[in-house]
């Protein structure tokens, strides 16, 4: 086995027992990035020197006997997390020159745990997208291929660069962020595990804002256990984020081994939508069977407001985005295009700096917040959001976790679903309800499509009960025994 | 039905009304597209 194929748990053990060094591990990943990133475009900014510097410090820490579970582990950092001294773009041209003077809390905690940062991973511009094609720095190619075809597929989005990097063995794990499915859908498209924790579990300080009431950071990795190890380091109360939860962080890694015996797993009738493909339907049945075989009890439940999830999301998220993105005006940071006067400068700066999808969402958001339409759209959406939360609260009085598919299809081709933005938005149909309710949800690779592409199942848990999500996800992972590999990967 | 503004399952936290940072003028200005001394510079606003 090469260094690039290790899991985080395996690499941690090998580093601790001095079988490998953090420098060797970082160098192997730097080499893989140099070889494959020109094709995959998974990283906007590889930082090989930073990686070696972090690795050197990690080796010193291991030698001193003060290593943690992430000391020396090479990670990709979604380019939405501010990293002090390393350019952070949010995949937008408007932030092309931006070098943050401070570190996000999540990345600071990873650094404190000894992690090695390989570079800043590509994403949809400001995390708005489901295919990574809206990046101002070019699309990411999914390392997976359909059987017998070399057609380029999308890695999903918005954390598509993180997903491609981990799937192609360019990193052992990655940070992602999830506003409506941006960790879970790309994890499903690339055969990875990825968790969006409970809203409030990970600090949002230093994570460039898209929709503040929905944005949550989370890990992506090749196993459920690796996600648990990463989330452990990323979580915790932060006084710098007013929505950070003042709660103790449980032992997530221990939860992975708990099993599902006696757990009640809900199957929501409303997720069985018209037109669901036979393939996804069969995958869901397989997931149910795998959990039942391990002692879980399957319970039919109802989440009656599911069909309003997407319309509510596509009002709330753009509304918050239009407000958050008002700060990009070419005055204090970011790119500027000069104009005849101040207003002209603002207009030219924003016209040149934002891509088409970001402009579309700013316009939708500004419209739904405007005086004449606020009650009809934004306020109404917030009320329905409460009903969606209530659906989950009621369901969780009967069950311990909920099992659904992650996405309506496997990864699609670059250039497909691009004609109409609504077709692209439908990718989030199974993931947005959990985002709106703020509950934790994880995607686990569970099977392959007829064309040989990975498909994920989603496990949704109660607020702050990531432990049960990890337990159920690990049971699915054990049962499914997913071992397929992407075509493009570091050997 | 009450409108739900956020995903946080908690009341908003208040902190003491005290200055918690400051004295980082150069860091604040470091990313300015244009600056004049210790100020952000913009095109002329008042004729």
Short mmCIF file of C-alpha atoms in Angstrom, two decimals:
data_model
loop_
_atom_site.label_atom_id
_atom_site.label_comp_id
_atom_site.label_asym_id
_atom_site.label_seq_id
_atom_site.Cartn_x
_atom_site.Cartn_y
_atom_site.Cartn_z
CA UNK A 1 0.00 0.00 0.00
CA UNK A 2 1.30 3.46 -0.89
CA UNK A 3 1.23 6.42 1.46
CA UNK A 4 -1.59 8.01 -0.53
CA UNK A 5 -3.90 5.04 0.02
CA UNK A 6 -3.82 5.10 3.81
CA UNK A 7 -6.84 6.10 5.83
CA UNK A 8 -6.38 8.84 8.43
CA UNK A 9 -6.67 6.23 11.20
CA UNK A 10 -3.96 4.07 9.55
CA UNK A 11 -1.68 7.01 8.82
CA UNK A 12 -2.08 8.25 12.41
CA UNK A 13 -1.02 4.86 13.76
CA UNK A 14 1.92 4.60 11.32
CA UNK A 15 3.09 8.10 12.27
CA UNK A 16 2.76 7.42 16.00
CA UNK A 17 4.81 4.21 15.73
CA UNK A 18 7.41 6.03 13.57
CA UNK A 19 6.91 3.63 10.62
CA UNK A 20 6.47 6.70 8.41
CA UNK A 21 7.31 10.36 8.86
CA UNK A 22 5.03 13.34 8.34
CA UNK A 23 7.60 14.68 5.83
CA UNK A 24 7.36 11.50 3.71
CA UNK A 25 3.58 11.60 3.86
CA UNK A 26 3.43 15.29 2.89
CA UNK A 27 5.95 14.81 0.07
CA UNK A 28 3.96 11.88 -1.36
CA UNK A 29 0.84 14.04 -1.42
CA UNK A 30 2.65 17.08 -2.83
CA UNK A 31 3.93 14.83 -5.65
CA UNK A 32 0.46 13.45 -6.32
CA UNK A 33 -0.96 16.97 -6.50
CA UNK A 34 1.80 18.07 -8.87
CA UNK A 35 1.01 15.08 -11.11
CA UNK A 36 -2.80 15.09 -11.11
CA UNK A 37 -3.98 18.59 -10.19
CA UNK A 38 -3.26 20.08 -13.63
CA UNK A 39 -5.95 17.70 -14.92
CA UNK A 40 -8.41 17.51 -12.00
CA UNK A 41 -8.17 21.19 -10.93
CA UNK A 42 -9.10 20.08 -7.40
CA UNK A 43 -6.90 22.77 -5.84
CA UNK A 44 -7.07 26.46 -6.70
CA UNK A 45 -3.90 27.09 -4.68
CA UNK A 46 -1.65 24.14 -3.82
CA UNK A 47 0.68 25.08 -0.96
CA UNK A 48 3.51 22.51 -1.09
CA UNK A 49 5.91 24.67 0.98
CA UNK A 50 3.31 25.22 3.69
CA UNK A 51 2.69 21.46 3.73
CA UNK A 52 6.38 20.68 4.26
CA UNK A 53 6.64 23.33 6.97
CA UNK A 54 3.61 21.86 8.79
CA UNK A 55 5.00 18.33 8.32
CA UNK A 56 8.36 19.31 9.78
CA UNK A 57 6.62 20.70 12.86
CA UNK A 58 4.50 17.54 13.07
CA UNK A 59 7.56 15.28 13.02
CA UNK A 60 9.10 17.38 15.81
CA UNK A 61 5.88 17.05 17.80
CA UNK A 62 5.77 13.28 17.30
CA UNK A 63 9.42 13.02 18.38
CA UNK A 64 8.61 15.07 21.48
CA UNK A 65 5.77 12.68 22.33
CA UNK A 66 3.06 15.35 22.17
CA UNK A 67 1.25 14.25 18.99
CA UNK A 68 -2.52 14.27 18.61
CA UNK A 69 -4.70 12.12 16.33
CA UNK A 70 -4.21 14.52 13.38
CA UNK A 71 -0.52 15.30 13.80
CA UNK A 72 1.10 14.90 10.39
CA UNK A 73 -2.16 14.17 8.53
CA UNK A 74 -2.24 15.94 5.11
CA UNK A 75 -5.55 17.67 4.37
CA UNK A 76 -7.16 19.74 1.61
CA UNK A 77 -8.82 22.92 2.88
CA UNK A 78 -11.85 24.20 0.99
CA UNK A 79 -10.96 27.67 -0.27
CA UNK A 80 -13.84 29.13 1.74
CA UNK A 81 -11.90 28.88 5.03
CA UNK A 82 -9.71 31.89 5.72
CA UNK A 83 -6.10 30.83 6.17
CA UNK A 84 -3.74 33.47 7.53
CA UNK A 85 -1.14 34.40 4.93
CA UNK A 86 -2.52 32.03 2.27
CA UNK A 87 -4.76 33.46 -0.44
CA UNK A 88 -8.44 32.64 0.07
CA UNK A 89 -10.72 33.18 -2.94
CA UNK A 90 -14.09 31.46 -2.32
CA UNK A 91 -13.54 30.53 -6.01
CA UNK A 92 -14.53 34.09 -6.91
CA UNK A 93 -12.58 36.54 -9.05
CA UNK A 94 -13.67 39.26 -6.64
CA UNK A 95 -11.42 37.72 -3.95
CA UNK A 96 -8.52 36.90 -6.29
CA UNK A 97 -6.05 39.17 -4.42
CA UNK A 98 -7.38 38.44 -0.89
CA UNK A 99 -4.85 37.21 1.68
CA UNK A 100 -6.61 36.82 5.03
CA UNK A 101 -4.83 38.40 7.99
CA UNK A 102 -6.47 35.85 10.30
CA UNK A 103 -7.19 32.12 10.53
CA UNK A 104 -10.68 30.57 10.65
CA UNK A 105 -11.44 28.83 13.94
CA UNK A 106 -11.93 25.44 12.26
CA UNK A 107 -8.57 25.55 10.45
CA UNK A 108 -6.86 26.91 13.58
CA UNK A 109 -8.19 23.93 15.54
CA UNK A 110 -6.93 21.56 12.82
CA UNK A 111 -3.51 23.25 12.95
CA UNK A 112 -3.51 22.97 16.74
CA UNK A 113 -4.20 19.24 16.30
CA UNK A 114 -1.11 19.04 14.08
CA UNK A 115 -2.69 18.71 10.63
CA UNK A 116 -0.72 19.44 7.45
CA UNK A 117 -2.37 21.77 4.90
CA UNK A 118 -1.74 20.75 1.27
CA UNK A 119 -3.58 23.64 -0.30
CA UNK A 120 -6.85 25.41 -0.91
CA UNK A 121 -9.46 23.27 -2.64
CA UNK A 122 -11.68 24.41 -5.51
CA UNK A 123 -15.43 24.93 -5.05
CA UNK A 124 -18.42 26.55 -6.67
CA UNK A 125 -18.13 30.34 -6.48
CA UNK A 126 -19.08 31.36 -2.92
CA UNK A 127 -20.24 27.73 -2.48
CA UNK A 128 -23.22 28.36 -4.79
CA UNK A 129 -23.63 25.31 -6.96
CA UNK A 130 -23.95 21.56 -7.16
CA UNK A 131 -21.34 20.70 -9.78
CA UNK A 132 -18.30 22.93 -9.22
CA UNK A 133 -18.83 24.52 -12.64
CA UNK A 134 -19.46 27.99 -11.22
CA UNK A 135 -15.88 28.32 -9.92
CA UNK A 136 -14.08 31.39 -11.21
CA UNK A 137 -10.97 29.21 -11.45
CA UNK A 138 -12.34 26.53 -13.79
CA UNK A 139 -14.37 23.38 -13.15
CA UNK A 140 -13.13 20.33 -11.23
CA UNK A 141 -13.04 16.95 -12.93
CA UNK A 142 -14.45 13.99 -11.03
CA UNK A 143 -11.74 11.29 -10.77
CA UNK A 144 -14.47 8.67 -11.36
CA UNK A 145 -15.41 7.59 -14.91
CA UNK A 146 -18.44 5.80 -16.29
CA UNK A 147 -17.55 2.26 -17.31
CA UNK A 148 -16.12 2.29 -20.83
CA UNK A 149 -16.28 6.09 -21.18
CA UNK A 150 -13.71 8.83 -20.76
CA UNK A 151 -16.34 11.60 -20.58
CA UNK A 152 -15.57 14.19 -17.92
CA UNK A 153 -17.98 14.06 -14.98
CA UNK A 154 -18.62 16.69 -12.32
CA UNK A 155 -17.52 15.96 -8.72
CA UNK A 156 -20.67 17.58 -7.32
CA UNK A 157 -20.62 20.76 -5.33
CA UNK A 158 -20.03 23.01 -3.81
CA UNK A 159 -17.18 21.14 -2.04
CA UNK A 160 -16.17 19.53 -5.35
CA UNK A 161 -12.44 20.22 -5.12
CA UNK A 162 -12.31 18.76 -1.61
CA UNK A 163 -14.19 15.69 -2.86
CA UNK A 164 -12.02 15.17 -5.95
CA UNK A 165 -8.80 15.65 -3.94
CA UNK A 166 -9.69 13.00 -1.36
CA UNK A 167 -11.18 10.56 -3.89
CA UNK A 168 -8.10 10.80 -6.16
CA UNK A 169 -5.77 10.23 -3.17
CA UNK A 170 -4.34 13.75 -3.32
CA UNK A 171 -5.26 14.23 0.36
CA UNK A 172 -6.23 11.93 3.23
CA UNK A 173 -9.19 14.13 4.15
CA UNK A 174 -10.63 17.56 3.57
CA UNK A 175 -12.71 20.30 5.08
CA UNK A 176 -15.96 21.12 3.34
CA UNK A 177 -18.89 23.37 4.03
CA UNK A 178 -22.54 22.50 3.57
CA UNK A 179 -25.34 25.04 3.13
CA UNK A 180 -27.89 22.86 1.29
CA UNK A 181 -25.93 19.68 0.55
CA UNK A 182 -22.46 20.92 -0.39
CA UNK A 183 -20.62 18.24 1.61
CA UNK A 184 -23.07 15.35 1.22
CA UNK A 185 -23.80 15.52 -2.54
CA UNK A 186 -20.12 15.70 -3.64
CA UNK A 187 -19.29 12.92 -1.15
CA UNK A 188 -21.98 10.81 -2.82
CA UNK A 189 -20.64 11.66 -6.32
CA UNK A 190 -17.06 10.66 -5.45
CA UNK A 191 -17.49 7.61 -3.18
CA UNK A 192 -16.58 9.40 0.06
CA UNK A 193 -18.04 9.78 3.52
CA UNK A 194 -18.95 13.34 4.49
CA UNK A 195 -20.88 14.83 7.38
CA UNK A 196 -22.66 18.13 7.87
CA UNK A 197 -22.82 18.35 11.66
CA UNK A 198 -25.54 20.10 13.64
CA UNK A 199 -25.78 23.83 12.99
CA UNK A 200 -23.64 25.39 15.73
CA UNK A 201 -21.28 22.42 16.19
CA UNK A 202 -18.40 23.95 14.16
CA UNK A 203 -17.56 27.62 14.37
CA UNK A 204 -18.36 29.72 11.32
CA UNK A 205 -15.73 32.32 12.27
CA UNK A 206 -13.48 32.85 9.26
CA UNK A 207 -15.63 30.76 6.92
CA UNK A 208 -16.63 33.08 4.08
CA UNK A 209 -20.39 33.49 4.46
CA UNK A 210 -22.94 32.32 1.89
CA UNK A 211 -26.19 31.84 3.89
CA UNK A 212 -25.36 32.33 7.55
CA UNK A 213 -28.37 30.52 9.05
CA UNK A 214 -27.50 27.39 7.03
CA UNK A 215 -23.70 27.32 6.55
CA UNK A 216 -21.91 24.56 8.47
CA UNK A 217 -18.38 23.26 8.16
CA UNK A 218 -17.72 19.53 8.16
CA UNK A 219 -15.20 16.88 7.11
CA UNK A 220 -14.95 14.66 4.02
CA UNK A 221 -12.84 11.50 4.06
CA UNK A 222 -12.62 7.96 2.74
CA UNK A 223 -14.12 6.30 5.83
CA UNK A 224 -16.75 7.15 8.43
CA UNK A 225 -14.13 6.77 11.17
CA UNK A 226 -11.84 9.28 9.44
CA UNK A 227 -14.72 11.77 9.35
CA UNK A 228 -15.23 11.21 13.09
CA UNK A 229 -11.54 11.89 13.78
CA UNK A 230 -11.65 15.10 11.73
CA UNK A 231 -14.94 16.35 13.14
CA UNK A 232 -13.60 15.83 16.66
CA UNK A 233 -10.86 18.38 15.98
CA UNK A 234 -13.10 20.79 14.04
CA UNK A 235 -15.91 21.01 16.62
CA UNK A 236 -16.42 23.02 19.75
CA UNK A 237 -17.66 26.28 21.20
CA UNK A 238 -16.19 29.49 19.83
CA UNK A 239 -17.03 32.85 21.39
CA UNK A 240 -16.18 34.50 18.05
CA UNK A 241 -19.31 32.94 16.42
CA UNK A 242 -22.59 34.09 18.00
CA UNK A 243 -24.35 30.92 16.78
CA UNK A 244 -21.69 28.53 18.08
CA UNK A 245 -23.16 25.99 20.51
CA UNK A 246 -21.88 25.99 24.09
CA UNK A 247 -21.84 22.23 24.34
CA UNK A 248 -19.28 19.58 25.15
CA UNK A 249 -18.03 17.63 22.13
CA UNK A 250 -18.66 13.89 22.53
CA UNK A 251 -16.17 11.16 21.54
CA UNK A 252 -17.18 10.76 17.88
CA UNK A 253 -14.63 8.04 17.14
CA UNK A 254 -16.04 5.86 19.92
CA UNK A 255 -19.54 6.35 18.46
CA UNK A 256 -18.42 4.79 15.16
CA UNK A 257 -18.17 1.35 16.80
CA UNK A 258 -21.50 1.50 18.64
CA UNK A 259 -23.55 -0.50 16.15
CA UNK A 260 -27.26 -0.17 15.37
CA UNK A 261 -28.76 -3.00 17.40
CA UNK A 262 -32.09 -1.82 18.75
CA UNK A 263 -31.94 1.57 17.01
CA UNK A 264 -35.10 2.73 15.25
CA UNK A 265 -34.45 3.98 11.71
CA UNK A 266 -37.11 6.09 9.99
CA UNK A 267 -37.90 5.83 6.28
CA UNK A 268 -39.74 9.00 5.18
CA UNK A 269 -42.52 8.30 2.67
CA UNK A 270 -42.20 11.76 1.10
CA UNK A 271 -38.64 11.11 -0.09
CA UNK A 272 -39.98 8.42 -2.42
CA UNK A 273 -40.62 11.01 -5.09
CA UNK A 274 -42.27 10.61 -8.45
CA UNK A 275 -39.66 9.82 -11.01
CA UNK A 276 -37.10 8.43 -8.56
CA UNK A 277 -34.80 6.22 -10.61
CA UNK A 278 -35.02 2.45 -10.11
CA UNK A 279 -31.32 2.52 -9.29
CA UNK A 280 -31.72 4.96 -6.38
CA UNK A 281 -34.80 3.10 -5.19
CA UNK A 282 -32.87 -0.18 -5.15
CA UNK A 283 -29.96 1.45 -3.30
CA UNK A 284 -32.37 2.65 -0.62
CA UNK A 285 -33.78 -0.88 -0.24
CA UNK A 286 -30.23 -2.18 0.06
CA UNK A 287 -29.46 0.36 2.80
CA UNK A 288 -32.61 -0.65 4.70
CA UNK A 289 -31.66 -4.33 4.44
CA UNK A 290 -28.08 -3.69 5.62
CA UNK A 291 -29.29 -1.89 8.74
CA UNK A 292 -32.02 -4.45 9.47
CA UNK A 293 -29.47 -7.28 9.20
CA UNK A 294 -27.42 -5.57 11.90
CA UNK A 295 -30.32 -5.36 14.31
CA UNK A 296 -31.96 -1.99 13.55
CA UNK A 297 -35.72 -1.65 13.50
CA UNK A 298 -37.10 0.01 10.36
CA UNK A 299 -40.03 2.40 10.90
CA UNK A 300 -42.12 4.16 8.25
CA UNK A 301 -42.35 7.87 9.02
CA UNK A 302 -43.73 11.02 7.42
CA UNK A 303 -42.00 14.36 6.84
CA UNK A 304 -45.05 16.04 5.29
CA UNK A 305 -43.45 19.37 4.33
CA UNK A 306 -40.55 17.82 2.38
CA UNK A 307 -41.85 19.11 -0.96
CA UNK A 308 -41.50 22.69 0.27
CA UNK A 309 -37.83 22.19 1.15
CA UNK A 310 -36.35 23.29 -2.17
CA UNK A 311 -38.61 26.34 -2.71
CA UNK A 312 -37.96 27.51 0.87
CA UNK A 313 -34.23 26.94 0.51
CA UNK A 314 -34.05 28.86 -2.76
CA UNK A 315 -35.65 31.86 -1.05
CA UNK A 316 -33.84 31.80 2.30
CA UNK A 317 -30.34 31.04 0.97
CA UNK A 318 -30.32 33.73 -1.78
CA UNK A 319 -31.85 36.27 0.65
CA UNK A 320 -29.00 35.74 3.11
CA UNK A 321 -26.47 35.65 0.26
CA UNK A 322 -27.61 38.98 -1.15
CA UNK A 323 -27.06 40.51 2.27
CA UNK A 324 -23.73 38.76 2.97
CA UNK A 325 -22.25 39.54 -0.44
CA UNK A 326 -22.98 43.28 -0.14
CA UNK A 327 -19.56 43.60 1.51
CA UNK A 328 -17.70 42.99 -1.78
CA UNK A 329 -17.53 46.55 -3.00
CA UNK A 330 -13.88 47.03 -3.89
CA UNK A 331 -13.15 49.34 -0.95
CA UNK A 332 -11.62 47.41 1.96
CA UNK A 333 -10.43 44.15 0.36
CA UNK A 334 -10.73 42.12 -2.82
CA UNK A 335 -10.59 43.19 -6.43
CA UNK A 336 -11.56 46.68 -7.61
CA UNK A 337 -12.45 47.99 -11.05
CA UNK A 338 -12.05 51.76 -11.18
CA UNK A 339 -15.00 53.91 -12.27
CA UNK A 340 -15.97 57.50 -12.89
CA UNK A 341 -17.34 57.91 -9.38
CA UNK A 342 -17.99 55.77 -6.30
CA UNK A 343 -21.26 54.20 -7.54
CA UNK A 344 -19.71 53.46 -10.93
CA UNK A 345 -16.75 51.85 -9.16
CA UNK A 346 -19.08 49.62 -7.08
CA UNK A 347 -21.02 48.59 -10.17
CA UNK A 348 -18.01 47.81 -12.31
CA UNK A 349 -16.29 45.94 -9.46
CA UNK A 350 -19.30 43.70 -8.79
CA UNK A 351 -20.12 43.22 -12.50
CA UNK A 352 -16.57 42.04 -13.19
CA UNK A 353 -15.97 40.16 -9.94
CA UNK A 354 -19.07 37.95 -9.62
CA UNK A 355 -19.99 35.08 -11.93
CA UNK A 356 -23.45 34.47 -13.44
CA UNK A 357 -24.80 32.12 -10.74
CA UNK A 358 -23.74 34.44 -7.91
CA UNK A 359 -25.36 37.40 -9.68
CA UNK A 360 -28.55 35.36 -10.18
CA UNK A 361 -28.76 34.54 -6.48
CA UNK A 362 -28.01 38.10 -5.39
CA UNK A 363 -30.85 39.29 -7.63
CA UNK A 364 -33.30 36.62 -6.39
CA UNK A 365 -32.33 37.38 -2.80
CA UNK A 366 -32.65 41.13 -3.19
CA UNK A 367 -36.06 40.65 -4.81
CA UNK A 368 -37.47 38.41 -2.04
CA UNK A 369 -36.24 40.85 0.60
CA UNK A 370 -37.60 43.96 -1.12
CA UNK A 371 -40.29 45.90 0.73
CA UNK A 372 -43.19 44.85 -1.50
CA UNK A 373 -42.33 41.13 -1.54
CA UNK A 374 -40.77 40.48 1.87
CA UNK A 375 -43.97 39.10 3.44
CA UNK A 376 -44.99 37.13 0.37
CA UNK A 377 -41.64 35.38 -0.06
CA UNK A 378 -39.06 35.70 2.71
CA UNK A 379 -41.39 35.75 5.72
CA UNK A 380 -43.52 32.97 4.26
CA UNK A 381 -40.43 30.87 3.59
CA UNK A 382 -39.30 31.33 7.21
CA UNK A 383 -42.69 30.11 8.43
CA UNK A 384 -42.53 27.02 6.25
CA UNK A 385 -38.99 26.49 7.49
CA UNK A 386 -40.47 26.18 10.96
CA UNK A 387 -42.91 23.53 9.71
CA UNK A 388 -40.00 21.60 8.18
CA UNK A 389 -38.20 21.72 11.54
CA UNK A 390 -41.39 20.53 13.23
CA UNK A 391 -41.57 17.57 10.81
CA UNK A 392 -38.13 16.45 12.01
CA UNK A 393 -38.90 17.08 15.68
CA UNK A 394 -42.01 14.91 15.44
CA UNK A 395 -40.23 12.20 13.47
CA UNK A 396 -37.44 12.07 16.04
CA UNK A 397 -39.94 11.40 18.81
CA UNK A 398 -40.44 8.02 17.10
CA UNK A 399 -37.04 7.19 15.60
CA UNK A 400 -33.32 7.56 16.39
CA UNK A 401 -32.18 8.35 12.84
CA UNK A 402 -33.55 8.69 9.31
CA UNK A 403 -32.26 6.95 6.18
CA UNK A 404 -32.68 8.48 2.69
CA UNK A 405 -30.72 8.64 -0.56
CA UNK A 406 -28.20 11.52 -0.70
CA UNK A 407 -28.81 12.66 -4.28
CA UNK A 408 -31.28 11.80 -7.04
CA UNK A 409 -28.57 10.46 -9.37
CA UNK A 410 -24.92 9.52 -9.72
CA UNK A 411 -22.40 12.13 -10.92
CA UNK A 412 -23.45 13.68 -14.22
CA UNK A 413 -21.36 14.87 -17.14
CA UNK A 414 -19.68 18.24 -17.36
CA UNK A 415 -22.09 20.26 -19.49
CA UNK A 416 -25.21 18.29 -18.51
CA UNK A 417 -28.05 19.91 -16.51
CA UNK A 418 -26.66 23.30 -17.40
CA UNK A 419 -29.51 24.72 -19.53
CA UNK A 420 -31.86 25.58 -16.69
CA UNK A 421 -30.74 26.50 -13.18
CA UNK A 422 -33.78 24.74 -11.66
CA UNK A 423 -32.60 21.36 -13.02
CA UNK A 424 -29.34 21.91 -11.16
CA UNK A 425 -31.17 23.00 -7.97
CA UNK A 426 -33.08 19.67 -7.96
CA UNK A 427 -29.81 17.93 -7.01
CA UNK A 428 -30.32 19.23 -3.48
CA UNK A 429 -33.83 17.82 -3.05
CA UNK A 430 -32.86 15.22 -0.41
CA UNK A 431 -30.26 17.32 1.39
CA UNK A 432 -31.88 20.75 1.94
CA UNK A 433 -34.54 19.71 4.49
CA UNK A 434 -31.87 18.69 7.05
CA UNK A 435 -30.03 21.96 6.37
CA UNK A 436 -33.18 24.02 6.97
CA UNK A 437 -33.86 22.14 10.23
CA UNK A 438 -30.21 22.40 11.34
CA UNK A 439 -29.93 18.66 12.07
CA UNK A 440 -26.76 16.62 11.36
CA UNK A 441 -26.64 14.47 8.21
CA UNK A 442 -23.99 12.26 6.64
CA UNK A 443 -23.50 10.67 3.23
CA UNK A 444 -21.99 7.18 3.09
CA UNK A 445 -20.93 5.35 -0.10
CA UNK A 446 -23.33 2.42 -0.32
CA UNK A 447 -23.26 1.13 -3.89
CA UNK A 448 -22.43 1.65 -7.55
CA UNK A 449 -24.68 2.75 -10.39
CA UNK A 450 -25.12 0.54 -13.48
CA UNK A 451 -22.40 2.70 -15.06
CA UNK A 452 -20.00 2.00 -12.21
CA UNK A 453 -20.33 5.33 -10.39
CA UNK A 454 -20.60 5.68 -6.60
CA UNK A 455 -23.95 6.32 -4.94
CA UNK A 456 -24.37 7.50 -1.35
CA UNK A 457 -27.05 7.06 1.28
CA UNK A 458 -27.85 9.83 3.76
CA UNK A 459 -28.22 9.31 7.52
CA UNK A 460 -30.00 12.17 9.32
CA UNK A 461 -29.88 12.50 13.13
CA UNK A 462 -31.29 14.57 15.96
CA UNK A 463 -29.82 17.97 16.87
CA UNK A 464 -26.37 17.41 18.42
CA UNK A 465 -26.66 13.63 18.08
CA UNK A 466 -23.83 13.14 15.58
CA UNK A 467 -22.92 10.04 17.61
CA UNK A 468 -25.96 8.13 16.36
CA UNK A 469 -25.32 9.44 12.82
CA UNK A 470 -21.79 8.02 13.01
CA UNK A 471 -23.02 4.72 14.46
CA UNK A 472 -25.62 4.22 11.71
CA UNK A 473 -23.27 5.43 8.97
CA UNK A 474 -20.53 3.05 10.10
CA UNK A 475 -23.01 0.18 10.11
CA UNK A 476 -24.00 1.03 6.53
CA UNK A 477 -20.34 1.27 5.57
CA UNK A 478 -19.54 -2.15 7.11
CA UNK A 479 -22.55 -3.73 5.46
CA UNK A 480 -21.97 -2.20 2.03
CA UNK A 481 -18.23 -2.97 1.98
CA UNK A 482 -17.70 -0.27 -0.65
CA UNK A 483 -14.27 -0.92 -2.17
CA UNK A 484 -14.47 0.45 -5.71
CA UNK A 485 -11.77 2.94 -6.74
CA UNK A 486 -11.86 5.95 -9.06
CA UNK A 487 -10.11 5.75 -12.43
CA UNK A 488 -7.87 8.78 -11.82
CA UNK A 489 -5.91 8.46 -8.60
CA UNK A 490 -2.43 8.65 -7.18
CA UNK A 491 -0.88 5.18 -7.01
CA UNK B 1 -46.81 29.53 12.61
CA UNK B 2 -43.86 31.57 13.86
CA UNK B 3 -41.15 32.37 11.28
CA UNK B 4 -37.90 30.49 11.89
CA UNK B 5 -34.87 32.68 11.27
CA UNK B 6 -32.09 30.23 11.90
CA UNK B 7 -30.83 26.73 12.44
CA UNK B 8 -29.45 27.33 15.93
CA UNK B 9 -31.43 25.62 18.66
CA UNK B 10 -30.68 28.23 21.30
CA UNK B 11 -31.23 31.77 22.47
CA UNK B 12 -28.85 34.41 21.18
CA UNK B 13 -25.91 34.84 23.53
CA UNK B 14 -24.93 38.25 24.90
CA UNK B 15 -21.39 39.13 25.85
CA UNK B 16 -20.03 41.91 27.99
CA UNK B 17 -19.93 45.26 26.22
CA UNK B 18 -16.16 45.57 26.16
CA UNK B 19 -13.53 46.01 23.48
CA UNK B 20 -12.10 42.58 22.60
CA UNK B 21 -9.59 43.50 19.93
CA UNK B 22 -8.02 46.45 18.18
CA UNK B 23 -4.63 47.98 17.49
CA UNK B 24 -4.32 46.09 14.20
CA UNK B 25 -4.53 49.01 11.78
CA UNK B 26 -2.00 47.62 9.33
CA UNK B 27 -3.73 44.22 9.21
CA UNK B 28 -7.08 45.90 8.56
CA UNK B 29 -5.61 47.92 5.71
CA UNK B 30 -3.43 45.15 4.31
CA UNK B 31 -5.95 44.02 1.68
CA UNK B 32 -7.13 47.49 0.60
CA UNK B 33 -7.21 47.84 -3.21
CA UNK B 34 -6.20 51.48 -2.71
CA UNK B 35 -5.16 53.35 0.43
CA UNK B 36 -3.99 56.82 1.34
CA UNK B 37 -1.90 56.66 4.49
CA UNK B 38 -4.03 55.03 7.16
CA UNK B 39 -7.28 55.45 5.18
CA UNK B 40 -9.14 53.41 2.55
CA UNK B 41 -9.20 55.43 -0.64
CA UNK B 42 -12.24 55.70 -2.95
CA UNK B 43 -13.14 57.86 -5.97
CA UNK B 44 -14.30 61.39 -5.17
CA UNK B 45 -17.85 61.37 -3.73
CA UNK B 46 -18.60 65.08 -3.11
CA UNK B 47 -18.16 67.57 -5.96
#
